[in-house]
Backbone as numpy.savetxt, mean C-alpha at the origin, in Angstrom:
# Nx Ny Nz CAx CAy CAz Cx Cy Cz
24.00 -5.83 15.73 23.01 -5.57 16.83 22.20 -6.33 17.83
22.49 -6.44 19.01 21.90 -7.57 19.57 20.47 -7.20 20.22
19.70 -8.25 20.33 18.09 -7.98 20.51 17.73 -7.02 21.82
18.95 -6.89 23.02 18.73 -5.75 23.67 18.82 -4.52 23.11
19.89 -4.47 22.48 19.87 -3.10 21.68 18.93 -2.62 20.64
17.81 -3.91 19.87 16.85 -3.49 18.96 15.67 -3.19 19.85
15.64 -3.87 20.87 14.25 -3.26 21.76 14.50 -1.83 22.49
15.90 -1.83 22.78 15.91 -0.07 23.40 15.41 0.69 22.23
16.03 0.66 20.98 15.94 1.51 19.70 14.51 1.77 19.53
13.87 0.54 19.69 12.39 0.78 19.33 11.77 1.45 20.58
12.25 1.02 21.59 11.12 1.70 22.82 11.75 3.09 22.60
12.44 4.02 22.20 12.92 5.26 22.04 11.98 5.72 20.74
11.47 4.72 19.92 10.67 5.29 18.86 11.01 6.67 17.88
10.16 7.12 16.94 10.24 8.45 16.40 9.51 9.56 16.98
9.94 10.49 16.61 9.38 11.79 17.28 8.19 12.00 16.10
7.38 13.33 16.87 6.17 12.97 15.98 6.76 14.14 14.59
7.72 14.83 14.65 8.00 15.17 13.25 8.74 14.44 12.25
9.07 13.64 12.81 9.73 12.29 12.24 8.58 11.67 11.61
7.49 11.74 12.57 6.06 10.81 12.16 5.80 11.20 11.13
5.47 12.62 10.97 5.04 13.30 10.11 5.74 13.63 8.67
6.76 13.65 9.04 7.59 13.62 7.35 7.81 12.12 6.94
7.65 11.17 7.48 7.94 9.71 7.14 5.97 9.26 6.50
5.47 10.11 7.07 3.99 9.57 6.43 3.91 10.53 5.29
4.41 11.77 5.14 3.83 12.50 3.96 5.23 12.10 3.24
6.20 11.71 3.53 6.88 10.95 2.31 6.26 9.76 1.64
5.70 8.87 2.62 5.00 7.63 1.95 4.07 7.66 1.58
3.05 8.44 1.70 1.95 8.38 0.67 2.31 9.50 -0.47
2.82 10.04 -0.27 3.49 10.75 -1.46 3.84 10.27 -2.26
4.45 9.21 -2.27 5.32 8.28 -2.80 4.37 7.38 -3.50
3.26 6.48 -3.02 2.32 5.71 -2.99 1.48 6.79 -4.00
0.97 7.82 -4.02 0.19 8.67 -4.58 1.18 8.90 -6.00
2.37 9.11 -6.07 2.75 9.16 -7.69 2.70 7.65 -8.33
2.66 6.83 -6.89 2.78 5.38 -7.91 1.32 5.21 -8.35
0.10 5.58 -7.78 -0.96 5.15 -8.31 -1.27 6.35 -9.52
-0.37 7.58 -9.65 -0.76 8.39 -10.86 -0.16 7.32 -12.09
1.02 6.86 -11.87 1.49 6.07 -12.88 0.80 5.24 -13.31
0.09 4.42 -12.38 -0.18 3.42 -12.55 -1.74 3.26 -13.34
-2.38 4.36 -12.90 -3.83 4.85 -13.39 -3.49 5.38 -15.25
-2.53 5.94 -14.96 -1.90 6.54 -16.85 -1.90 5.46 -17.38
-1.15 4.43 -17.15 -1.20 3.42 -17.88 -2.25 2.29 -18.01
-2.88 2.61 -17.03 -4.40 1.91 -17.04 -4.14 0.07 -16.23
-3.44 0.24 -15.66 -2.68 -0.86 -14.67 -3.61 -0.96 -13.61
-3.33 -2.22 -12.65 -4.14 -2.33 -11.23 -3.01 -2.85 -10.67
-3.04 -2.98 -9.40 -1.78 -3.68 -8.62 -3.03 -4.39 -7.28
-2.22 -5.13 -6.21 -2.92 -5.92 -5.46 -3.52 -5.35 -4.33
-3.96 -5.66 -3.17 -4.38 -5.23 -1.83 -5.55 -4.39 -2.18
-6.07 -3.77 -1.30 -7.36 -2.99 -1.16 -7.04 -1.43 -2.13
-5.85 -0.81 -2.29 -5.47 -0.21 -3.64 -5.84 -0.61 -4.98
-5.68 -2.08 -5.16 -5.63 -2.62 -6.61 -7.34 -2.90 -6.68
-7.80 -3.15 -5.72 -9.58 -3.21 -5.67 -9.95 -1.63 -5.96
-9.29 -0.64 -5.28 -9.94 0.84 -5.38 -9.80 1.01 -6.79
-8.52 0.68 -7.22 -8.10 1.13 -8.48 -9.67 0.71 -9.87
-9.58 -0.83 -9.39 -10.49 -1.66 -10.53 -11.67 -1.05 -10.60
-12.06 -0.79 -9.23 -13.47 -0.32 -8.98 -13.85 1.54 -9.56
-12.62 1.81 -9.55 -12.62 3.51 -10.37 -12.54 3.25 -11.71
-12.13 2.32 -12.40 -11.82 2.02 -13.92 -13.69 1.75 -14.13
-14.23 0.45 -13.68 -15.26 0.26 -13.84 -16.45 1.48 -13.52
-16.43 1.64 -12.67 -17.66 2.94 -12.16 -17.24 4.41 -12.49
-15.77 4.66 -13.07 -15.45 6.06 -13.57 -15.14 6.96 -12.46
-15.48 6.39 -10.94 -14.94 7.36 -9.81 -13.78 7.43 -9.77
-13.45 8.42 -8.66 -12.30 8.86 -8.53 -11.28 7.65 -7.48
-10.01 7.19 -7.81 -9.49 6.46 -7.05 -9.46 6.68 -5.42
-9.39 8.20 -4.99 -9.51 8.59 -3.96 -10.17 8.34 -2.97
-11.70 8.74 -3.36 -12.55 8.48 -3.04 -13.34 6.99 -2.74
-13.14 5.86 -3.90 -13.14 4.71 -3.70 -12.16 3.97 -2.65
-11.06 4.19 -2.85 -9.75 3.90 -1.88 -10.30 4.17 -0.29
-10.65 5.31 0.09 -11.01 5.95 1.52 -12.51 4.93 1.89
-13.56 4.88 1.18 -14.74 4.29 1.31 -14.26 3.01 1.52
-13.45 2.41 0.78 -13.05 0.65 0.60 -12.55 0.38 1.81
-11.73 1.29 2.52 -11.05 1.38 3.60 -11.84 1.08 4.99
-13.12 1.68 5.08 -13.58 2.49 6.36 -14.29 0.68 7.20
-14.40 -0.59 6.58 -14.73 -1.35 7.02 -13.46 -1.91 8.32
-12.29 -1.72 7.74 -11.03 -2.74 8.08 -10.94 -1.59 9.63
-10.92 -0.37 9.76 -10.40 0.13 10.81 -10.76 -0.44 12.29
-12.13 -1.26 12.29 -12.13 -1.57 13.53 -11.55 -2.84 13.92
-11.43 -3.52 13.08 -10.29 -4.76 12.89 -9.06 -3.99 13.18
-8.56 -3.13 12.65 -7.09 -2.19 12.84 -7.12 -2.12 14.43
-8.24 -1.51 15.06 -8.20 -0.72 16.23 -7.96 -2.20 17.28
-8.66 -3.73 16.94 -8.47 -4.48 18.15 -7.59 -5.28 18.02
-6.69 -5.38 16.93 -5.81 -6.14 16.67 -4.28 -5.58 16.78
-4.25 -3.72 16.32 -2.80 -3.42 16.54 -2.89 -1.75 17.28
-3.93 -1.79 17.94 -4.49 -0.65 19.02 -4.73 0.82 18.41
-4.98 1.73 19.18 -5.36 2.71 18.55 -4.43 3.79 17.91
-3.30 3.48 18.14 -1.90 4.42 17.52 -2.09 3.93 16.04
-1.90 3.13 15.84 -1.98 2.10 14.37 -2.98 2.59 13.79
-4.17 2.46 14.43 -5.44 2.92 13.93 -5.37 4.27 13.08
-4.82 5.23 13.82 -5.11 6.77 14.05 -4.06 7.29 12.55
-2.96 6.58 12.99 -2.00 6.88 11.76 -2.36 6.11 10.45
-3.00 4.93 10.61 -3.69 4.69 9.41 -4.48 4.99 8.31
-5.45 5.70 9.63 -6.73 6.31 8.81 -6.12 7.56 8.08
-5.36 8.48 8.76 -4.36 9.06 8.34 -3.86 9.35 6.89
-2.68 7.98 6.91 -2.40 7.62 5.91 -3.23 7.37 4.78
-4.21 6.89 5.09 -5.50 6.85 3.55 -5.89 7.66 3.24
-6.37 8.52 4.19 -6.89 10.10 3.77 -6.08 10.72 3.26
-4.66 10.75 3.73 -3.45 11.35 2.74 -3.07 10.89 1.49
-3.12 9.50 1.39 -3.23 9.15 -0.09 -4.35 9.41 -0.89
-5.69 9.33 -0.21 -6.57 9.85 -1.06 -6.79 10.87 -1.95
-6.28 12.26 -0.92 -6.40 13.51 -1.54 -5.05 13.48 -2.28
-3.98 12.67 -2.03 -2.22 13.65 -2.56 -2.52 12.79 -4.24
-3.13 11.51 -3.97 -3.20 10.74 -5.67 -4.20 12.01 -6.78
-5.15 12.36 -6.08 -5.81 13.18 -7.01 -4.92 14.43 -7.20
-4.87 15.11 -6.31 -3.51 16.20 -6.20 -2.66 15.78 -7.47
-1.86 15.12 -7.22 -0.55 14.61 -8.18 -1.12 14.16 -9.33
-2.23 13.80 -9.55 -2.84 13.63 -10.84 -3.21 15.10 -11.73
-3.38 15.78 -10.94 -3.58 17.08 -11.56 -2.09 17.62 -12.09
-0.76 17.23 -11.45 0.27 18.16 -11.46 1.43 17.28 -12.22
0.97 15.83 -12.32 2.19 14.76 -13.01 1.51 14.46 -14.39
1.90 15.20 -15.17 1.79 14.77 -16.77 2.70 13.69 -17.66
2.36 12.64 -17.92 3.47 11.99 -18.93 3.01 12.18 -20.23
3.85 12.46 -21.26 3.81 12.47 -22.10 4.23 11.29 -23.15
5.14 10.58 -22.63 5.39 9.09 -22.92 6.12 8.66 -21.66
5.16 7.12 -21.51 5.76 6.31 -20.57 5.38 4.85 -21.05
6.47 4.29 -20.77 6.50 2.69 -21.55 6.27 1.77 -20.90
4.94 1.15 -20.70 4.21 0.46 -19.88 5.16 -0.57 -19.00
6.28 -1.05 -19.65 6.75 -2.00 -18.44 7.89 -1.14 -17.71
8.16 0.21 -18.29 8.95 1.00 -17.61 7.95 1.78 -16.40
7.24 2.18 -17.11 6.32 2.14 -15.69 5.73 1.53 -14.51
5.64 0.27 -15.18 5.19 -1.01 -13.97 6.65 -1.12 -13.36
7.24 -1.08 -13.68 8.98 -1.12 -12.64 8.90 -0.11 -11.74
8.80 1.33 -12.15 8.97 2.79 -11.36 7.62 2.61 -10.39
6.23 2.24 -11.07 5.23 2.21 -9.78 5.70 1.10 -8.99
6.17 -0.10 -8.94 6.97 -0.87 -7.83 7.89 -0.26 -6.85
8.91 0.29 -7.81 9.85 0.99 -7.03 9.38 2.11 -5.91
8.63 2.79 -6.48 8.17 3.91 -5.92 7.07 3.75 -4.54
6.42 2.92 -5.07 5.39 2.87 -4.26 5.71 1.38 -3.36
6.78 0.53 -3.42 7.50 -0.10 -2.57 8.16 0.74 -1.17
8.93 1.64 -1.86 9.57 2.83 -0.95 8.36 3.65 -0.12
7.18 3.48 -0.62 6.56 4.57 -0.36 5.57 3.79 1.24
5.52 2.75 0.94 5.22 1.69 1.92 6.13 1.44 3.05
7.07 0.74 2.74 8.35 0.99 3.60 8.38 2.28 4.64
8.22 3.31 4.12 8.38 4.50 4.82 6.82 4.72 6.35
5.98 4.16 5.58 4.72 3.69 6.44 4.83 2.78 7.48
5.32 1.70 6.71 5.52 0.90 8.00 6.82 1.33 9.19
7.64 1.77 8.76 8.80 2.01 9.60 8.16 3.20 10.72
6.94 3.46 10.17 6.44 4.88 11.00 5.09 4.42 11.71
4.71 3.14 11.55 3.82 2.78 12.45 2.44 2.70 12.00
2.50 2.81 10.75 1.16 2.98 10.07 1.18 2.35 8.89
-0.36 2.02 8.12 -0.02 1.25 6.80 -1.20 1.82 6.24
-1.42 1.13 4.71 -2.90 1.95 4.23 -3.83 0.95 4.08
-4.23 0.37 5.19 -4.95 -0.33 5.81 -5.20 -1.47 4.69
-6.97 -2.25 5.10 -7.21 -3.56 4.24 -6.60 -4.81 4.55
-6.47 -5.11 3.42 -6.54 -6.54 3.71 -5.36 -6.92 4.40
-4.46 -6.36 4.34 -3.21 -6.71 5.21 -4.09 -7.09 6.85
-4.77 -6.13 7.51 -5.14 -6.03 9.10 -6.29 -7.17 8.84
-7.07 -6.97 8.00 -8.14 -8.63 7.98 -7.31 -9.82 7.92
-5.95 -9.93 7.12 -5.06 -11.11 7.57 -4.36 -11.43 8.86
-4.20 -9.94 9.47 -3.76 -10.19 10.75 -4.70 -10.91 11.94
-5.56 -10.49 11.89 -7.04 -10.98 12.37 -7.55 -12.00 12.18
-7.81 -12.53 10.79 -7.97 -13.86 10.73 -6.80 -14.62 11.02
-6.08 -14.14 11.17 -4.63 -15.36 11.67 -4.89 -15.42 13.20
-5.14 -14.27 13.74 -5.35 -14.50 15.16 -6.34 -15.45 15.70
-7.49 -15.36 15.10 -8.68 -15.89 15.49 -8.64 -17.45 14.71
-8.30 -17.64 13.77 -8.05 -18.87 12.60 -7.15 -19.71 12.91
-5.90 -18.80 13.04 -4.64 -19.71 12.83 -4.48 -19.42 11.35
-5.27 -19.29 10.38 -4.85 -19.08 8.79 -3.91 -17.68 8.48
-2.84 -18.40 7.76 -1.93 -17.22 7.88 -2.15 -16.37 7.04
-1.57 -14.85 7.69 -1.85 -13.42 7.04 -1.47 -13.25 5.69
-0.40 -13.96 5.54 0.45 -13.94 4.36 -0.84 -14.46 2.91
-1.63 -15.62 3.46 -2.00 -16.48 2.73 -3.32 -15.54 2.08
-3.51 -15.04 3.53 -5.21 -13.84 3.04 -4.76 -12.97 1.94
-3.35 -12.64 1.99 -3.52 -11.37 0.98 -3.27 -12.01 -0.29
-2.50 -13.11 -0.23 -2.20 -13.99 -1.55 -3.40 -14.27 -1.92
-5.01 -14.62 -1.16 -5.66 -15.42 -1.73 -6.45 -14.42 -2.27
-6.78 -13.03 -1.77 -7.13 -11.99 -1.90 -6.66 -11.52 -3.46
-5.21 -11.03 -3.70 -4.56 -10.76 -4.65 -4.87 -11.80 -5.91
-5.17 -12.97 -5.85 -5.42 -13.99 -6.88 -6.71 -13.65 -7.30
-7.78 -13.68 -6.57 -8.96 -13.41 -6.80 -8.76 -11.74 -7.59
-8.23 -10.74 -7.16 -8.41 -9.76 -7.52 -7.87 -9.51 -9.44
-6.89 -10.49 -9.45 -6.38 -10.41 -10.63 -7.05 -11.35 -11.73
-7.78 -12.69 -11.32 -8.73 -13.13 -11.51 -9.75 -12.42 -12.39
-10.16 -11.39 -11.67 -11.15 -9.91 -12.31 -10.87 -9.30 -13.05
-9.13 -8.97 -12.77 -8.57 -7.83 -13.90 -8.33 -8.87 -14.63
-8.32 -9.88 -15.06 -8.10 -10.52 -16.51 -9.27 -10.46 -17.32
-10.52 -10.22 -16.80 -11.49 -9.89 -17.45 -12.04 -8.54 -17.52
-11.36 -7.36 -16.95 -11.53 -6.39 -17.13 -10.22 -5.30 -18.22
-9.14 -6.19 -17.82 -7.98 -5.16 -18.67 -8.05 -5.74 -19.89
-7.22 -4.82 -20.77 -6.64 -5.92 -22.30 -5.45 -6.79 -21.76
-5.16 -7.26 -22.51 -3.87 -8.57 -22.21 -2.59 -8.11 -21.70
-2.36 -6.78 -22.33 -0.94 -6.44 -21.84 -1.06 -5.44 -20.75
-2.04 -5.01 -20.59 -2.33 -4.18 -19.35 -2.07 -5.24 -17.97
-3.31 -6.28 -18.27 -2.83 -7.51 -17.16 -1.47 -7.68 -16.86
-0.57 -8.14 -17.71 1.17 -8.63 -17.59 1.79 -7.15 -17.09
1.68 -6.33 -17.72 2.23 -5.24 -16.85 1.69 -4.72 -15.68
0.69 -5.29 -14.98 0.03 -4.86 -13.87 0.76 -5.95 -13.22
1.00 -7.54 -13.23 1.43 -8.55 -12.63 2.73 -8.24 -12.46
3.57 -7.52 -13.25 4.93 -7.10 -13.11 4.87 -6.15 -11.95
4.47 -4.83 -12.12 4.24 -4.09 -11.37 3.86 -4.36 -9.88
2.94 -5.35 -9.75 2.81 -6.06 -8.44 3.97 -6.98 -7.75
4.73 -7.65 -8.51 5.77 -8.54 -7.95 6.91 -7.66 -7.84
7.10 -6.22 -8.45 8.30 -5.29 -8.13 7.81 -4.71 -6.67
6.53 -4.51 -6.39 6.13 -3.98 -5.16 6.51 -4.95 -4.01
6.20 -6.05 -3.87 6.21 -6.94 -3.32 7.98 -7.48 -3.09
8.87 -7.46 -4.00 10.06 -7.56 -4.02 10.76 -6.52 -2.94
10.39 -5.50 -3.48 10.81 -3.99 -2.70 10.79 -4.69 -1.09
9.24 -4.61 -0.85 9.08 -5.22 0.37 9.88 -6.34 1.06
9.31 -7.40 0.27 10.26 -8.58 1.36 11.71 -8.29 1.50
12.59 -7.49 0.52 13.85 -7.41 0.67 14.43 -6.72 1.25
13.51 -5.76 1.76 14.00 -4.72 2.54 13.39 -4.21 4.01
11.96 -4.87 4.04 11.40 -4.43 5.57 11.97 -5.93 6.30
12.94 -5.73 7.13 13.45 -6.49 7.64 14.01 -6.16 9.35
13.72 -6.80 10.38 14.22 -6.49 12.14 14.99 -5.87 12.00
16.20 -6.85 11.54 17.72 -6.59 11.64 18.17 -5.44 11.12
17.47 -4.89 10.16 18.05 -3.90 8.82 17.39 -2.52 9.59
16.27 -2.17 10.05 15.50 -1.22 10.39 15.09 -1.39 11.76
15.31 -0.71 12.97 14.62 -0.99 14.39 13.86 -0.14 14.85
13.84 0.89 14.40 13.15 2.11 14.88 11.22 1.72 14.65
10.28 2.43 15.36 9.02 2.12 15.07 8.11 3.22 15.09
């Protein structure tokens, strides 16, 4: 597909109904991923990982902590990505906060091997994030901060996210049992591989 065709397809965009189902699918998959993650006592990267870690330490629900943790980032999202993106991201964060709690009452695991759960978390959450990205939304947080700092200082957004995750997992090392820490790393790697391999401009052109 030529660049002109890609541009034209992007200009057409998604319909409101398509956006709604995409965001519902994306947040539902991410919510299910959080259920798997917290059932196993694991953590992940980015803002969701921070919220999970805080919920473990404080006993507060993931949904509430996740919603509150993201509040400081919406202004950065508005200045960097625009109002439409910020509204969609706010809705996605709110939906995930609610759905993660709801699904936690509806999905129960009698047996879930940690390494299998970590891989499934990575696949499911990766698919959910891809759906959100493709419908012009995100789950807020460090990705927005990374883009903002890249604009202001030239420091690459990817390095900001990597630095944050390194700090997060360094703290998790002292909070989680050794095996849970290793399975958490596996899950985080799988999520990032799913996104890195599948989130490509030439494979999916609508936004």
